[in-house]
XYZ file of C-alpha atoms in Angstrom:
535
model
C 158.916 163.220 147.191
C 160.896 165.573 144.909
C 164.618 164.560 143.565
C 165.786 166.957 145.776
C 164.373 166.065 149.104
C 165.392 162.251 148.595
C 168.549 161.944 150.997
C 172.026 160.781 149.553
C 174.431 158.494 151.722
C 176.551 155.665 151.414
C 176.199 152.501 153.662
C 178.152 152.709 156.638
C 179.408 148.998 156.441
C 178.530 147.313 153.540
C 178.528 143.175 153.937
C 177.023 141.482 156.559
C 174.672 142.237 159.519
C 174.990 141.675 163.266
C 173.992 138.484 164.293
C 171.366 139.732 166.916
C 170.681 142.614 164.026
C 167.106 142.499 162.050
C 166.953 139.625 159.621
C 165.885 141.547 155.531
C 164.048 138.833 153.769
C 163.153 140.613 150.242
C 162.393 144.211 149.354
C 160.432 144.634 146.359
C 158.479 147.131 144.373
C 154.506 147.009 145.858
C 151.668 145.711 143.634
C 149.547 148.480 143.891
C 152.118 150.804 142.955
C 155.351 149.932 141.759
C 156.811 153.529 142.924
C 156.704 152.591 146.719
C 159.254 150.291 147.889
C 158.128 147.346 149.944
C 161.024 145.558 152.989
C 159.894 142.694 154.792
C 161.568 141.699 157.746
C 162.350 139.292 160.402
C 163.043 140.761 163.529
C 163.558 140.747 167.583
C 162.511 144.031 169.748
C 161.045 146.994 167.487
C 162.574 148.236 164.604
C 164.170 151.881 164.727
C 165.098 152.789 161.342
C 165.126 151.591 157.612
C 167.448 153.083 155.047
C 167.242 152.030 151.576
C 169.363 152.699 149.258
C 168.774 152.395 145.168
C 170.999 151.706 142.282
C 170.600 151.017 138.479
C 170.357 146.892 138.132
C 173.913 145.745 137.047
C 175.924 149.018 138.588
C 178.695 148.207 141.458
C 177.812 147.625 144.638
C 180.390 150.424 145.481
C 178.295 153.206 143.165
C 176.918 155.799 144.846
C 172.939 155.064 145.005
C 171.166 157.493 142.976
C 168.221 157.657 145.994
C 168.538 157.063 149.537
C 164.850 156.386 151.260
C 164.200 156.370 155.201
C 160.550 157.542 155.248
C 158.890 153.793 156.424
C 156.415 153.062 158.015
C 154.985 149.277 159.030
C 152.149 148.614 156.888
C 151.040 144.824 157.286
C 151.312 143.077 160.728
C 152.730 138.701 159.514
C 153.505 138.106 163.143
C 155.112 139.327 166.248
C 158.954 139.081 164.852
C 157.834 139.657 161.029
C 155.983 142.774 159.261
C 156.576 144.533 156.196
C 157.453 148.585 155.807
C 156.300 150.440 153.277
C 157.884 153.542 151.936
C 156.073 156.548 150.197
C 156.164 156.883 146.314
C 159.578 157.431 145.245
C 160.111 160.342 142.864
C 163.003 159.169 140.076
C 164.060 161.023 136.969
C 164.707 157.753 135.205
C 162.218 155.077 134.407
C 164.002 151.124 135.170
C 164.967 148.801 136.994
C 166.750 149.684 140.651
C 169.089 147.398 142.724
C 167.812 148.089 146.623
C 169.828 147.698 149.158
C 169.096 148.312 152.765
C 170.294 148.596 156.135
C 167.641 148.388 159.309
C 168.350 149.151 162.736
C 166.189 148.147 165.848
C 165.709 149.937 168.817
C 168.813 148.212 170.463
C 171.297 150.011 168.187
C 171.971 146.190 166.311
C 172.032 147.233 162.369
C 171.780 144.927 159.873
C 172.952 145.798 156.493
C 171.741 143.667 153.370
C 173.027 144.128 149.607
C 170.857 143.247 146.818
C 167.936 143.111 149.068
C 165.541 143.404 146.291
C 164.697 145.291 142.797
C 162.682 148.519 142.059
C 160.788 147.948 138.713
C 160.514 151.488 138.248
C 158.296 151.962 134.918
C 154.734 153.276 134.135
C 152.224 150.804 135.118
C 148.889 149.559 134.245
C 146.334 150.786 136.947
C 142.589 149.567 136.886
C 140.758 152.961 138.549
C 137.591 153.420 140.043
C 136.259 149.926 140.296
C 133.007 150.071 141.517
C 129.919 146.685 141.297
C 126.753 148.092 141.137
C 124.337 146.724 143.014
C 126.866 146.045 146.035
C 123.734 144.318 147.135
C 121.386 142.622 144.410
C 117.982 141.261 145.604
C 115.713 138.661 144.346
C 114.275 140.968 141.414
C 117.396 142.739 140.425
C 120.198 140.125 140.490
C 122.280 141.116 137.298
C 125.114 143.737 138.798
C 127.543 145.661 136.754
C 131.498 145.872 137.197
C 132.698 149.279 135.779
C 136.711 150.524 135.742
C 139.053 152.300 133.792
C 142.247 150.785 132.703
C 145.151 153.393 132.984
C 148.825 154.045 132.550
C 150.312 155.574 135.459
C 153.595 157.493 135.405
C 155.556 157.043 138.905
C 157.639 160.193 137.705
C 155.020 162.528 137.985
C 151.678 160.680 139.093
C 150.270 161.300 135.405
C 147.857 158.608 134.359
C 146.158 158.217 130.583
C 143.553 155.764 128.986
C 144.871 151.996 127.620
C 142.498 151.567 125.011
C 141.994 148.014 124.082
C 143.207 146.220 127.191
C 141.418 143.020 127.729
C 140.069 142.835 131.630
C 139.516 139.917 132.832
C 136.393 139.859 136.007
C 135.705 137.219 138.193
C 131.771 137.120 139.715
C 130.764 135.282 142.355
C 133.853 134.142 143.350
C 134.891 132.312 140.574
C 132.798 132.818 137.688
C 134.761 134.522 134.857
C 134.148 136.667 132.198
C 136.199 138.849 129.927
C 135.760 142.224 128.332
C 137.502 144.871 126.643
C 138.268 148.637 126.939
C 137.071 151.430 124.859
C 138.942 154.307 123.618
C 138.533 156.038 126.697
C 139.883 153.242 128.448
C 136.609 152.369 130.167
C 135.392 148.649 130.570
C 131.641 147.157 131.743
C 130.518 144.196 132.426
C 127.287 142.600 133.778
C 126.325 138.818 135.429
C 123.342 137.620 137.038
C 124.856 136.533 140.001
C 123.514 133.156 142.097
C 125.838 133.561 145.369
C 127.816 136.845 145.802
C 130.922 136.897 147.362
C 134.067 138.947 146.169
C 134.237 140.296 142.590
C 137.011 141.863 141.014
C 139.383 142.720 137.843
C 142.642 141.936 136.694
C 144.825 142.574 133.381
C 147.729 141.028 132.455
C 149.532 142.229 129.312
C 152.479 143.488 127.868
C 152.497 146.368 130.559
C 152.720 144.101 133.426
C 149.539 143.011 135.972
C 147.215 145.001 137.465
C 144.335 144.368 139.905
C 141.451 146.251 141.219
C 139.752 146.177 144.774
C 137.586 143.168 145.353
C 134.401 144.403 145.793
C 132.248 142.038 148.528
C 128.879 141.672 146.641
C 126.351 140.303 149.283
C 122.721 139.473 148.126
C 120.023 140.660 149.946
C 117.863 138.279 151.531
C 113.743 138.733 150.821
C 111.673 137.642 153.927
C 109.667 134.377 153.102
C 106.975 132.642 154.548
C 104.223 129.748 153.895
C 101.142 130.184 153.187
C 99.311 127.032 154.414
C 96.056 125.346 152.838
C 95.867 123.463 156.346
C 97.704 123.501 159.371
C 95.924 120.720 161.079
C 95.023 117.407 160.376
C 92.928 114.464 161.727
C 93.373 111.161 159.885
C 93.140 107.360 160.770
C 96.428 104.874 160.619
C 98.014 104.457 157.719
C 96.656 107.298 155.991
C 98.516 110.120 154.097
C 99.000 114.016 155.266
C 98.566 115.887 152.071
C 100.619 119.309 153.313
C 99.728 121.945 150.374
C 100.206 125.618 150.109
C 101.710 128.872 148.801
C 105.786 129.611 149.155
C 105.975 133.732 149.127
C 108.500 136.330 149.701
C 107.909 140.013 150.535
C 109.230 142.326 147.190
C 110.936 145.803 147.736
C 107.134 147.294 147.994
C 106.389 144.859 150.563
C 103.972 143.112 148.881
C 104.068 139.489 149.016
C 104.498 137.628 145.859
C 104.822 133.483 144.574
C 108.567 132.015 144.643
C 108.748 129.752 142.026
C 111.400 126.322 142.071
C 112.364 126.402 145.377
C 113.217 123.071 146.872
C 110.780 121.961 150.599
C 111.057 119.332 152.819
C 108.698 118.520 155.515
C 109.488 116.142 158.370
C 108.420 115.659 162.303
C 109.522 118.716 163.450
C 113.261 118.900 165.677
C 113.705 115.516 164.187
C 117.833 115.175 162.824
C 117.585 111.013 161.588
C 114.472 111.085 160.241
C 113.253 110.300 156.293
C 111.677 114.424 155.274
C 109.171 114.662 152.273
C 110.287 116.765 149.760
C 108.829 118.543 146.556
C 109.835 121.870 144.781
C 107.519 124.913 144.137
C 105.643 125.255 140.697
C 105.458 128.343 138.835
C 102.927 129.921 140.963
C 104.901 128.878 144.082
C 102.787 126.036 144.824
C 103.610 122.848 146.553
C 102.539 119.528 148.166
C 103.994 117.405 150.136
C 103.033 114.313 151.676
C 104.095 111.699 154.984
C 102.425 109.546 156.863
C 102.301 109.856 160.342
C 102.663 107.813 163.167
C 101.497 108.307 166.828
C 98.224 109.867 168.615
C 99.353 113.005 168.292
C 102.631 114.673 166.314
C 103.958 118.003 164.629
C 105.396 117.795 161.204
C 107.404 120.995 160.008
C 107.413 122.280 156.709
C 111.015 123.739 155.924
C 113.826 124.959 152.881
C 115.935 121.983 152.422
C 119.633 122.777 153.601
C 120.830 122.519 150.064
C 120.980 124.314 147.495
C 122.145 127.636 149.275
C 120.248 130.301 148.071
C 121.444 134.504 149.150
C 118.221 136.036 147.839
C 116.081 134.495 150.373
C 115.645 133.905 153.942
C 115.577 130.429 154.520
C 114.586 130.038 158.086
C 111.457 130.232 157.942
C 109.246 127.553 158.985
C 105.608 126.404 159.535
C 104.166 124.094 161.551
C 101.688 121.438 160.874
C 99.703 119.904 163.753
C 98.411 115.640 163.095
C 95.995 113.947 165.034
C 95.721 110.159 164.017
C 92.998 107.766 165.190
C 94.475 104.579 165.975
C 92.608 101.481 163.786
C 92.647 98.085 164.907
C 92.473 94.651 163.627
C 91.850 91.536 165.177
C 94.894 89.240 163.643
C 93.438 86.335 164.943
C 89.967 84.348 165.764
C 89.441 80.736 165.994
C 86.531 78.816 167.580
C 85.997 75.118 167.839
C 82.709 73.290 169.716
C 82.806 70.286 171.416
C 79.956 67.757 171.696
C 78.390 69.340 174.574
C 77.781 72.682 172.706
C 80.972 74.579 174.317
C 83.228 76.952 172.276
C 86.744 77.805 172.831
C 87.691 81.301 171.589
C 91.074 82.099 170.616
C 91.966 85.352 169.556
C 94.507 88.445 169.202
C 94.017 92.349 168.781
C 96.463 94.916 167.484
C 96.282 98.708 167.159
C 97.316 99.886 164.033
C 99.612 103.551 163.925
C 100.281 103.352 167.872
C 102.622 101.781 170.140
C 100.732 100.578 172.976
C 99.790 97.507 175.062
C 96.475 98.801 176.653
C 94.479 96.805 178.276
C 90.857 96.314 176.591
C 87.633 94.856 176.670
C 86.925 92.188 174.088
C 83.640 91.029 173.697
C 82.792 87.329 172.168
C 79.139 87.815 170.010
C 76.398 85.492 168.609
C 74.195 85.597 165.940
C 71.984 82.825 164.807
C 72.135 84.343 161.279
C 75.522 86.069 161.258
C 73.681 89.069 159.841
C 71.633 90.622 163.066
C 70.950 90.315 166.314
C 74.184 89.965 167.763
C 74.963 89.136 171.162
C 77.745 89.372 173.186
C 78.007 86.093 175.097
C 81.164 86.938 177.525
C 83.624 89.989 177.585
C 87.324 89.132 177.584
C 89.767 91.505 179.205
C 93.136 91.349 177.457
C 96.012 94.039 176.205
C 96.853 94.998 172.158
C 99.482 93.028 170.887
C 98.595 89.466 173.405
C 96.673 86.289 172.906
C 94.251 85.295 174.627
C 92.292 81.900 175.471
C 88.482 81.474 176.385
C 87.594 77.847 177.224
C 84.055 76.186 177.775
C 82.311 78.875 176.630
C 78.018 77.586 176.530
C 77.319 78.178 172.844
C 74.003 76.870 170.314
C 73.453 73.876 168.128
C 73.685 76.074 165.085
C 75.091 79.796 164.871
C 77.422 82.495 163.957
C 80.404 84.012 166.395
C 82.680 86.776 166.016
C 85.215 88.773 168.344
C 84.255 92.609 168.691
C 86.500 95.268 169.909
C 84.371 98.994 170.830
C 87.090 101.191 170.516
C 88.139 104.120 172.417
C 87.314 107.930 171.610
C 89.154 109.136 175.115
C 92.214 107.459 173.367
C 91.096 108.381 169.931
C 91.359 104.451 168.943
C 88.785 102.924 166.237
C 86.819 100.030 167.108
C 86.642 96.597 164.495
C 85.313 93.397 164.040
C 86.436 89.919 163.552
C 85.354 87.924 160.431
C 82.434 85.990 161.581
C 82.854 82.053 161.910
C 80.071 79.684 161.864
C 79.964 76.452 164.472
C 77.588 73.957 164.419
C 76.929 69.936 164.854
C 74.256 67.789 163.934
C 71.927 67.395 167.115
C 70.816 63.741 168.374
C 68.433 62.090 170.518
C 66.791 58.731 171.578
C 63.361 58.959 171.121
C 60.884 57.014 172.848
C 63.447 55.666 175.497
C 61.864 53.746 177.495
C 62.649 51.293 180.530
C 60.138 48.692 181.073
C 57.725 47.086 183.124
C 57.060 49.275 185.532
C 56.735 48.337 188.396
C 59.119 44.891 187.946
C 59.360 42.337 190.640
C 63.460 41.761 191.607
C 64.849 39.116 189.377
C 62.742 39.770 186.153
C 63.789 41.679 183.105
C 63.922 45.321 182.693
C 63.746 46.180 178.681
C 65.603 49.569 177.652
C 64.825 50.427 174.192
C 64.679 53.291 172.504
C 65.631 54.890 168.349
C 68.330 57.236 167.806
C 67.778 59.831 165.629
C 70.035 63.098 164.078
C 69.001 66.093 162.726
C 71.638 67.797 160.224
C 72.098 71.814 160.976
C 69.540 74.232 159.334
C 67.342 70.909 159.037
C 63.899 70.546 160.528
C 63.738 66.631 159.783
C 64.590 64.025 162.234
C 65.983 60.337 160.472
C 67.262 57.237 162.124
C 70.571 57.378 163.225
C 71.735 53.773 162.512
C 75.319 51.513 162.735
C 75.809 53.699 166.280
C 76.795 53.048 169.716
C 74.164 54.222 172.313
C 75.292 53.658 176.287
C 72.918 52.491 179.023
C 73.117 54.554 182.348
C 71.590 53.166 185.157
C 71.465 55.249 188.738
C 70.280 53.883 191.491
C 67.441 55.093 194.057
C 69.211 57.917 196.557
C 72.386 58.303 194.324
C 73.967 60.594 192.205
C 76.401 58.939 190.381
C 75.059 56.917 187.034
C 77.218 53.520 186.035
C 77.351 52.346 182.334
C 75.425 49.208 182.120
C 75.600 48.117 178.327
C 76.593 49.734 174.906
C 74.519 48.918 171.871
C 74.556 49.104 168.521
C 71.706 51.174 166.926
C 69.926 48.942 163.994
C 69.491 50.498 160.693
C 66.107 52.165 161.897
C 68.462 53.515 164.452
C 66.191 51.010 167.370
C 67.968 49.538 169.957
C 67.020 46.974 172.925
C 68.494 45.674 175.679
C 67.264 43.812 178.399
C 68.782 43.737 182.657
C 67.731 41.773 185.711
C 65.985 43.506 187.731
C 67.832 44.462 191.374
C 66.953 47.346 192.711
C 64.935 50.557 192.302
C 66.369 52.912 189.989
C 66.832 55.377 186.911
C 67.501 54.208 183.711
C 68.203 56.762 180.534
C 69.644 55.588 176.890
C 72.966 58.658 176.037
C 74.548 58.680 172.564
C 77.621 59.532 174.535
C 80.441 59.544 172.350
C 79.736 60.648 169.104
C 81.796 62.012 165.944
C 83.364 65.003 165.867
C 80.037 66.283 163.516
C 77.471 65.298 166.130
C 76.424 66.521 169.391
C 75.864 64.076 172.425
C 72.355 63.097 172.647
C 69.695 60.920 174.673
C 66.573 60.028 175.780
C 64.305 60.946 178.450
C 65.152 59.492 182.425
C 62.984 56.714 183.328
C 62.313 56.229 186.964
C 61.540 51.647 187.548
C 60.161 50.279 190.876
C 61.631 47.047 191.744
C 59.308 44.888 194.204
């Protein structure tokens, strides 16, 4: 506005306001420009009508103002009883410092009326003009940008503005990365970063002029589509064996063409898992990567992702690719004992697990022979049972001399491997009484009935039969129509292993020699029956 149109007037009632009147906190000259006067106020109802009034700093507050200003209007919203009015520039023939006083009214007709409300630093003033960032949007292959400006001294009197040569600007990139330059003789200033994150960028001087800042400028990076290019996407493995996930990281340049994107940090993990432990490796030069888990479970999906951290603008970082692992189950038996009695019988003790799966299954165990523990085996009973539980076979008919193991088929409708146990050999040196015999035959009641007889042994994997000597051999005697035999005498074998012992005769009967209880490294042994008549 012109000298002329600014309206003269004196405050109706200088001092202090009606209670229920709008409350002035400050007036004040605005940052952008320091010609337009700034009022912020606290307030009830709407506000009617703003008069300022402006005075050389240190004049009486009983001169006449040398401006009177009423054209407001509300320019930024604090809250619903707070805002702040702007006025338009103010056109004064003398540059300095102003005294503002001000009266506002609300629609209510309550005027408040506040002296020394503020000051008017009316004086030329540093202006940064046409501030521009260029690219507003960098992408992955062009992520330097450029601040430009011009630094200029603006004249509120008349609106003139001229270069500042040699003003130092300050910029700040990315937020809150710095840097410095300063202006030619036109007043012009440049300035270029390779930005990593975007966000607001601006310029500021502060010198012997006073401050000045430009727009902030919202850089925002453009994110390249990305995607995996996988080796594999499926795998079959056994237990305990490592997924080697490899590949190709890409994103799509501004000619759509896809190209390798070097140092990028992965992870790979069972996919829509939160709490679990992810593999994670970062892409070579060529955009390469492996990674590398081991799964568990029949069946599972791992994910191949962009770790959450760091955050990275230039790319799109939800992509994803899916990797589908199959794992055959192994199994181990984790335990196998066999011990034989003297009458040839095993008892089995064993215990399967499954190895990469959670299960207790029930399966089929079978117990095997082999007289060489090499070929020909045989399974001698099949033992149901579940992964994870012992189990107990007792009295099991075995051999003299052999070779036993525990063998487990598998399952390919459950994708579980079969195994087998280590293979343990049982054995026991066999006896017998050779030549038994029970003489005379027939015997007349009340005579003597010899039983005589040599014990022999033969040691395993031995063809050779020797005397078995120093060892007790029992006399069984059963009589005609029983079942039932009755211990009649123990003997001691000689050193030839012979033995004789003689009975009274009674009654008709069978008589056999038994090595019946012998050490734990023989097996029970005896002679042939022999049927006596007794007249």
């Amino acid at each position: 506005m012109t000298a002329a149109a600014v309206m003269f007037s004196t405050f109706a009632i200088p001092g202090t306001a009606h209670a229920a009147g709008p409350n002035v906190k400050e007036a004040y000259g605005d940052q952008a420009d320091w010609s337009v006067l700034d009022v912020r106020l606290n307030y009830s109802g709407e506000i009617d009508k703003i008069t300022a009034s402006l005075r050389p700093v240190g004049s009486d507050a009983s001169d006449a103002p040398v401006a009177t200003v009423t054209d407001f209007k509300l320019t930024y919203y604090v809250s619903p009883w707070e805002g702040v009015w702007s006025s338009q520039p103010i056109h004064l023939d003398t540059l300095g410092d102003y005294t503002v006083d001000i009266e506002a009214t609300n629609t209510a007709g309550e005027t408040t009326v506040q002296q020394d409300a503020g000051k008017l630093h009316y004086q030329k003033q540093p202006v940064i003009s046409g501030f521009a960032v260029t690219p507003e949007q960098p992408d992955i292959e062009h992520k330097t940008v450029t601040a430009t400006g011009d630094m200029v001294v603006r004249d509120p009197r008349t609106r003139e503005t001229v270069p500042l040569p040699g003003a130092t600007v300050d910029l700040t990139f990315d937020q809150n990365q710095d840097a410095t330059t300063v202006t030619d003789d036109a007043g012009h200033f440049s300035a270029s970063h390779e930005t990593t994150a975007g966000g607001w960028t601006f310029a500021q001087y502060e010198g012997d002029l006073g401050f000045a800042m430009s727009p902030w400028i919202d850089v925002r990076p453009k994110a390249a589509p990305t995607r995996f290019v996988l080796d594999r996407s499926s795998f079959h493995v056994v237990a305990n064996e490592k997924v080697a996930v490899t590949g190709t990281l890409q994103y799509q340049s501004g000619d759509s063409s896809w190209k390798p994107l070097p140092g990028i940090p992965l992870e790979m993990d069972y996919k829509d898992c939160t709490t679990c432990n992810p593999a994670e490796a970062t892409t070579d030069a060529d955009g390469r990567f492996s990674l590398e888990k081991y799964p568990w479970g029949s069946k599972s999906t791992f994910e191949v992702a962009f770790t959450p951290y760091p955050y990275n603008p230039f790319i799109q970082r939800t992509t994803t690719a899916d990797v589908s692992v199959a794992v055959t189950a192994t199994t181990k038996f984790t335990e196998f004992t066999a011990a034989m009695d003297k009458y040839a019988q095993l008892e089995i003790t064993g215990s399967l697990d499954a190895i990469g799966r959670d299960t207790s299954d029930q399966v089929s165990v079978d117990i095997q022979y082999s007289a060489n523990g090499t070929s020909g085996w045989t399974t001698q009973k099949t033992v149901k049972t579940r992964f994870g539980s012992q189990f107990v076979v007792e009295k099991l008919p075995g051999y003299t001399d052999g070779y036993w193991r525990l063998r487990y088929a598998g399952s390919t409708t459950k994708d579980i491997k079969g195994t087998v146990s280590k293979s343990l050999r049982k054995n026991r040196a066999v006896t017998r009484v050779k030549d038994a015999n029970a003489s005379p035959e027939p015997v007349y009641k009340g005579r003597t009935i010899t039983v005589k007889g040599i014990l022999q042994d033969r040691q395993p994997g031995s063809s050779t039969w020797k005397a078995y000597g120093g060892k007790k051999v029992q006399i069984l005697f059963r009589p005609k129509g029983q079942t039932t035999w009755y211990l009649m005498a123990t003997v001691t074998t000689k050193t030839n292993g012979s033995f004789s012992k003689g009975f009274t005769a009674k009654q008709d009967g069978t008589w056999v020699p038994v090595h019946l209880y012998p050490d734990s490294r023989h097996f029970v042994g005896s002679g042939r029956e022999d049927y006596v008549d007794v007249r």
